[in-house]
JSON list of C-alpha atoms in Angstrom, two decimals:
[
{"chain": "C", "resi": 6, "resn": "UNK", "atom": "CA", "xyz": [100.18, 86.34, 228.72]},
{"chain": "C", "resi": 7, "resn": "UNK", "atom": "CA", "xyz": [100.52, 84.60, 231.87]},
{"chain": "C", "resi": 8, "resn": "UNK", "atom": "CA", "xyz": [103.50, 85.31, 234.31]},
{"chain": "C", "resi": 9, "resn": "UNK", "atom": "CA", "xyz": [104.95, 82.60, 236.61]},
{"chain": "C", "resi": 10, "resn": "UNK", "atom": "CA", "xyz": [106.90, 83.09, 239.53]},
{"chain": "C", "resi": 11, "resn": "UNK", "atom": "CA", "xyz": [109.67, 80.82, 240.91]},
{"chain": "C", "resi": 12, "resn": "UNK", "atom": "CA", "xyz": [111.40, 82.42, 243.75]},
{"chain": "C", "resi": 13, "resn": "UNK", "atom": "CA", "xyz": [113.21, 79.63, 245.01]},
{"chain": "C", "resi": 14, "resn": "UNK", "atom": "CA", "xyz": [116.43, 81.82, 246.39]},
{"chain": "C", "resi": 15, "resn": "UNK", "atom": "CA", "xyz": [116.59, 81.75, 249.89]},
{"chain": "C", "resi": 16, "resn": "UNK", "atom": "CA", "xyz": [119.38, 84.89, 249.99]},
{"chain": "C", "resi": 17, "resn": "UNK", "atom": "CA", "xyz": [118.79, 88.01, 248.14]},
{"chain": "C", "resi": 18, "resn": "UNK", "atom": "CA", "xyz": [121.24, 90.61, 249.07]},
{"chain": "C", "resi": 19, "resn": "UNK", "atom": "CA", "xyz": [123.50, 91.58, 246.44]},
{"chain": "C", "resi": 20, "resn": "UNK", "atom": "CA", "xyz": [126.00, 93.84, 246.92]},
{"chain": "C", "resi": 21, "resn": "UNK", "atom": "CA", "xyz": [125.97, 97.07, 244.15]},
{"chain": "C", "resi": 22, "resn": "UNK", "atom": "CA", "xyz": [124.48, 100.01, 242.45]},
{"chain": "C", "resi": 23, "resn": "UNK", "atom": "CA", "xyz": [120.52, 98.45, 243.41]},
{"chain": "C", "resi": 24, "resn": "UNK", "atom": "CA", "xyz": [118.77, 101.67, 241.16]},
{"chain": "C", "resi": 25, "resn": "UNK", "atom": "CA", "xyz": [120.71, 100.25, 238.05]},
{"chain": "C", "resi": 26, "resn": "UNK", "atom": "CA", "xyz": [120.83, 96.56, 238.85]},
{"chain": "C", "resi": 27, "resn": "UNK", "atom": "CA", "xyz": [116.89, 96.95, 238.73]},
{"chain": "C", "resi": 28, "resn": "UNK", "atom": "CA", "xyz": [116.59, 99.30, 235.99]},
{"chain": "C", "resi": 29, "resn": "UNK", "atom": "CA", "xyz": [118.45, 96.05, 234.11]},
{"chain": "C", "resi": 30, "resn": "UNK", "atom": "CA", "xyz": [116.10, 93.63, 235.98]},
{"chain": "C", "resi": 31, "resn": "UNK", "atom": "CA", "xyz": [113.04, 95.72, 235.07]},
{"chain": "C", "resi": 32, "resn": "UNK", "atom": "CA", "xyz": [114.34, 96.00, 231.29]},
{"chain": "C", "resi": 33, "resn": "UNK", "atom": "CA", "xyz": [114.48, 92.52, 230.88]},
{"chain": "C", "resi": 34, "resn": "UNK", "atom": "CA", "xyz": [110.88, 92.12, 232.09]},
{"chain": "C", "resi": 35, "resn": "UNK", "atom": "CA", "xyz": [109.43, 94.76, 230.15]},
{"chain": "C", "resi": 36, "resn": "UNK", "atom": "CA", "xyz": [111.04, 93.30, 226.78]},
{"chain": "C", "resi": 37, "resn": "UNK", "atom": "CA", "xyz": [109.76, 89.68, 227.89]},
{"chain": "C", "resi": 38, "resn": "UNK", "atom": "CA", "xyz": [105.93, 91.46, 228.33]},
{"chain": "C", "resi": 39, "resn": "UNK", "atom": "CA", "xyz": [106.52, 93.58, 225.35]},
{"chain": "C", "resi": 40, "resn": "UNK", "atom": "CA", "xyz": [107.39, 90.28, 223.00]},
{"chain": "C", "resi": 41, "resn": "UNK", "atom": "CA", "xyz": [105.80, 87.41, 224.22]},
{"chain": "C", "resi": 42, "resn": "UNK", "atom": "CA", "xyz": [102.58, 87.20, 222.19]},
{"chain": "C", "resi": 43, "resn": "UNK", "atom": "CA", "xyz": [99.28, 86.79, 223.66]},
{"chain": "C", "resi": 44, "resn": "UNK", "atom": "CA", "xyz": [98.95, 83.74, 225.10]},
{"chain": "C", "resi": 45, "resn": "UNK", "atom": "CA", "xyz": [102.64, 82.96, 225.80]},
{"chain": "C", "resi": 46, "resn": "UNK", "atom": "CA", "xyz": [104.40, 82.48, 229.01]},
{"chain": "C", "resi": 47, "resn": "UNK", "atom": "CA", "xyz": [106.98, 84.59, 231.11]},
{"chain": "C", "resi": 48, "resn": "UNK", "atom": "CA", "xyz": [108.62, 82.56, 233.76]},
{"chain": "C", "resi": 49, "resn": "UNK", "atom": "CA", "xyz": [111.24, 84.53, 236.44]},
{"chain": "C", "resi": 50, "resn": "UNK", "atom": "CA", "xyz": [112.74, 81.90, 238.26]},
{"chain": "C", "resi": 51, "resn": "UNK", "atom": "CA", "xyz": [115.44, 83.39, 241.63]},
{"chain": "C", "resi": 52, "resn": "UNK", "atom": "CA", "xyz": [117.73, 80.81, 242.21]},
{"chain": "C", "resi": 53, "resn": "UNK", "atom": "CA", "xyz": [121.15, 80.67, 244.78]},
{"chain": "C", "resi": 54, "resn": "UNK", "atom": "CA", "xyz": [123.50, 78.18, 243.05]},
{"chain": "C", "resi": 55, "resn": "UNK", "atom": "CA", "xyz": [125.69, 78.86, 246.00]},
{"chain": "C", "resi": 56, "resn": "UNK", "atom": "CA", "xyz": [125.16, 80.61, 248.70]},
{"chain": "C", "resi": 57, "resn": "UNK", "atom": "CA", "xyz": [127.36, 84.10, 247.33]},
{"chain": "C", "resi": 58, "resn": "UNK", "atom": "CA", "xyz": [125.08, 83.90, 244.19]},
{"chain": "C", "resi": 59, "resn": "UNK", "atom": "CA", "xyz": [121.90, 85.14, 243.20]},
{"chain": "C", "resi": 60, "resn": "UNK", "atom": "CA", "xyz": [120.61, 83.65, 239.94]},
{"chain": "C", "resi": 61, "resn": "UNK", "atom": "CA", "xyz": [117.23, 85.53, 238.37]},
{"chain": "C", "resi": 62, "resn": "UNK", "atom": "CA", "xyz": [116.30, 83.87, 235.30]},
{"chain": "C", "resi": 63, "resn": "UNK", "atom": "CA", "xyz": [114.12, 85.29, 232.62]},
{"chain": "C", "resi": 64, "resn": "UNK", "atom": "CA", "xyz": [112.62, 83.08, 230.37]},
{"chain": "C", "resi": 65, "resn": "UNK", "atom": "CA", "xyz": [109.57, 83.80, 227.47]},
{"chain": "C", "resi": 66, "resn": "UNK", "atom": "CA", "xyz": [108.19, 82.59, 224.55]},
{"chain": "C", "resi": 67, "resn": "UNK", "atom": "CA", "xyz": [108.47, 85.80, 222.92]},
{"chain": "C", "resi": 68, "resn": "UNK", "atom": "CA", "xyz": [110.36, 85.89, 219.61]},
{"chain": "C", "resi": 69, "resn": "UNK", "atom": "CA", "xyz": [114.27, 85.84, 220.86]},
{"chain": "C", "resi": 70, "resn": "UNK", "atom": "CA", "xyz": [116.64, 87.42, 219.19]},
{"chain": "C", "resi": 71, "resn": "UNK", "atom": "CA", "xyz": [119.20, 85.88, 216.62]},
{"chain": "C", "resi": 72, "resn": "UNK", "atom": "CA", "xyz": [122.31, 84.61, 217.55]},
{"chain": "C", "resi": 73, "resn": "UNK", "atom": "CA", "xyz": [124.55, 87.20, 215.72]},
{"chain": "C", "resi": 74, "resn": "UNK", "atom": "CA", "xyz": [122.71, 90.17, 217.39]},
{"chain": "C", "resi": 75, "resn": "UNK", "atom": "CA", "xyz": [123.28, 89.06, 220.40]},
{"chain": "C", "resi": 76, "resn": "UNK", "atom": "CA", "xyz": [126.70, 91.01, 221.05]},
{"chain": "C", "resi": 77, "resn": "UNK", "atom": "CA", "xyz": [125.19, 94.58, 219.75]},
{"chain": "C", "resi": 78, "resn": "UNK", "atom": "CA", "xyz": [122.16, 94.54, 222.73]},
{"chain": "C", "resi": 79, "resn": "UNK", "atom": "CA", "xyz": [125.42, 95.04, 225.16]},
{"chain": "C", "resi": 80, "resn": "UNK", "atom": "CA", "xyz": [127.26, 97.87, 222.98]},
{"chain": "C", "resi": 81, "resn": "UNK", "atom": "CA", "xyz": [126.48, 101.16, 224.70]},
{"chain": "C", "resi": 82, "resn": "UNK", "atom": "CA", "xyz": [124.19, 103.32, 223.08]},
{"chain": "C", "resi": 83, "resn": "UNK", "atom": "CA", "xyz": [123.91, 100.44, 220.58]},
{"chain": "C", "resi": 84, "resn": "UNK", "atom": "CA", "xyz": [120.31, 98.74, 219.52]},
{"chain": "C", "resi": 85, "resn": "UNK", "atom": "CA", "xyz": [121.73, 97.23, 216.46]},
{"chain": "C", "resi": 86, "resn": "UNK", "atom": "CA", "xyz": [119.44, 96.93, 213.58]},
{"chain": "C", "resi": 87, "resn": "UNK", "atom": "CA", "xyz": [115.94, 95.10, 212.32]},
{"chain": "C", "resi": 88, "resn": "UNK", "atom": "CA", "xyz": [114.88, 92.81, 215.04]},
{"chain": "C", "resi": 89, "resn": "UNK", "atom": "CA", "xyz": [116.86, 94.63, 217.72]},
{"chain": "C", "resi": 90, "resn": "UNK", "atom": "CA", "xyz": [116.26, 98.05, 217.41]},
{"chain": "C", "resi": 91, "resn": "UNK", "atom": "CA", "xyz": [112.58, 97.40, 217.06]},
{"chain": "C", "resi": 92, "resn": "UNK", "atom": "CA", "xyz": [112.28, 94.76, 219.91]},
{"chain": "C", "resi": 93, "resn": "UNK", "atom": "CA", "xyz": [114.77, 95.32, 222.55]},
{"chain": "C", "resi": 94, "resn": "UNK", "atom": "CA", "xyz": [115.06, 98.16, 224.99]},
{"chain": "C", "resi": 95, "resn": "UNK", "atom": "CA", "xyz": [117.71, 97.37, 227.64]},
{"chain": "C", "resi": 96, "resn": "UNK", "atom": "CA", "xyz": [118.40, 100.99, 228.36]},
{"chain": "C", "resi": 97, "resn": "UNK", "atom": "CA", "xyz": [120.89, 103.65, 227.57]},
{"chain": "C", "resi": 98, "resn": "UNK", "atom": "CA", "xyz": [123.82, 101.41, 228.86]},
{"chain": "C", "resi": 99, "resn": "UNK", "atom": "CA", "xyz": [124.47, 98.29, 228.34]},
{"chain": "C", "resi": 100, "resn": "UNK", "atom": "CA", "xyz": [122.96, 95.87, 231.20]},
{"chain": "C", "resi": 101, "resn": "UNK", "atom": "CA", "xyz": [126.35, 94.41, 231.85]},
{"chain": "C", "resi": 102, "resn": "UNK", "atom": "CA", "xyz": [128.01, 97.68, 232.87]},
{"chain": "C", "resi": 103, "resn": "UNK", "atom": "CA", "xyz": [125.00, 98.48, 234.60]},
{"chain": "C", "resi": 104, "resn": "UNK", "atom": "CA", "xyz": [125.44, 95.64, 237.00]},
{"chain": "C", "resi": 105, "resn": "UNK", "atom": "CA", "xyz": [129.02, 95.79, 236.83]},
{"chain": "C", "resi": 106, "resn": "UNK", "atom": "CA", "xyz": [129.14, 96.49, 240.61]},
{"chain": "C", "resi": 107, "resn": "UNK", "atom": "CA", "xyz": [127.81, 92.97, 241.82]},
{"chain": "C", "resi": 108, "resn": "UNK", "atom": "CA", "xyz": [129.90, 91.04, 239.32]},
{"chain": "C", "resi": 109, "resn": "UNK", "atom": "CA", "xyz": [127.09, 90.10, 237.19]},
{"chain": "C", "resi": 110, "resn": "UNK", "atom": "CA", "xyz": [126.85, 87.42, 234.55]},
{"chain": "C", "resi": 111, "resn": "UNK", "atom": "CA", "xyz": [124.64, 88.07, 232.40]},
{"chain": "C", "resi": 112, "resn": "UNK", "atom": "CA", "xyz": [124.37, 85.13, 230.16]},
{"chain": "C", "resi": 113, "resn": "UNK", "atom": "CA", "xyz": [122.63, 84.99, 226.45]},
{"chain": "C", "resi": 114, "resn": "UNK", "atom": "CA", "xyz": [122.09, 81.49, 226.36]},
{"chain": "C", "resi": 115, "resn": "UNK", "atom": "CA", "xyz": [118.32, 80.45, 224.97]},
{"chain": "C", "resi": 116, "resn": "UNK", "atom": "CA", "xyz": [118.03, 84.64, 223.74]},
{"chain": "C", "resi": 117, "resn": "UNK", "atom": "CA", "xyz": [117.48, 82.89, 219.95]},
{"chain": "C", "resi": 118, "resn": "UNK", "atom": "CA", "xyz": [114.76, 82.80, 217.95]},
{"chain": "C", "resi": 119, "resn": "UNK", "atom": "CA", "xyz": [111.79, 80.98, 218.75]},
{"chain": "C", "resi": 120, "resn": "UNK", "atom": "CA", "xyz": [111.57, 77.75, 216.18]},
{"chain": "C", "resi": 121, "resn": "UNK", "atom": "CA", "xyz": [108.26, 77.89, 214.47]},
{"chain": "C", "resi": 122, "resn": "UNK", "atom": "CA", "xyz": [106.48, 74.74, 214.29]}
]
């Protein structure tokens, strides 16, 4: 696997519970590492689309997750079933509570299935 930086925010300080916004942060990593096959690609990109916002974006080429799974991964205490409770561990609570404090978004775009070719 091969992991790619792109810290491109210039203003990091976020305002919250830091312990749980980085348990989230490091849950999302550890799923991308855990699912993206050998030879696939992790990319975390840091962004500031203004200057109150930090963006961190996650993207792999690991296997996704179908759309209609996508709400259980935020239920607490919920892993859903097949592809989620084998291949996504976000924690205990769900990641949005978690970063409740900073007035996350925590967005599920591109979190499909990878398209076989």
């Amino acid at each position: 696997r091969r992991l790619t930086l792109q810290l491109g925010a210039r203003h990091y300080f976020v305002r919250g519970d830091e312990a749980r916004l980085l348990q989230v942060l490091w849950n999302i990593l550890k799923n991308a590492l855990k699912f993206t096959p050998e030879g696939g690609i992790i990319r975390v990109i840091s962004t500031n689309p203004d200057q109150h916002t930090l963006r961190v974006t996650v993207i792999d080429t690991g296997v996704g997750i179908a759309a209609e799974r996508l709400e259980s991964i935020f239920g607490v205490f919920e892993q859903g079933v097949e592809i989620i409770d084998q291949r996504l561990d976000l924690g205990r609570h769900r990641p949005r509570e978690a970063a409740r404090p900073a007035r996350p978004d925590i967005e599920k775009f591109g979190m499909q299935p990878a398209k076989r070719s």
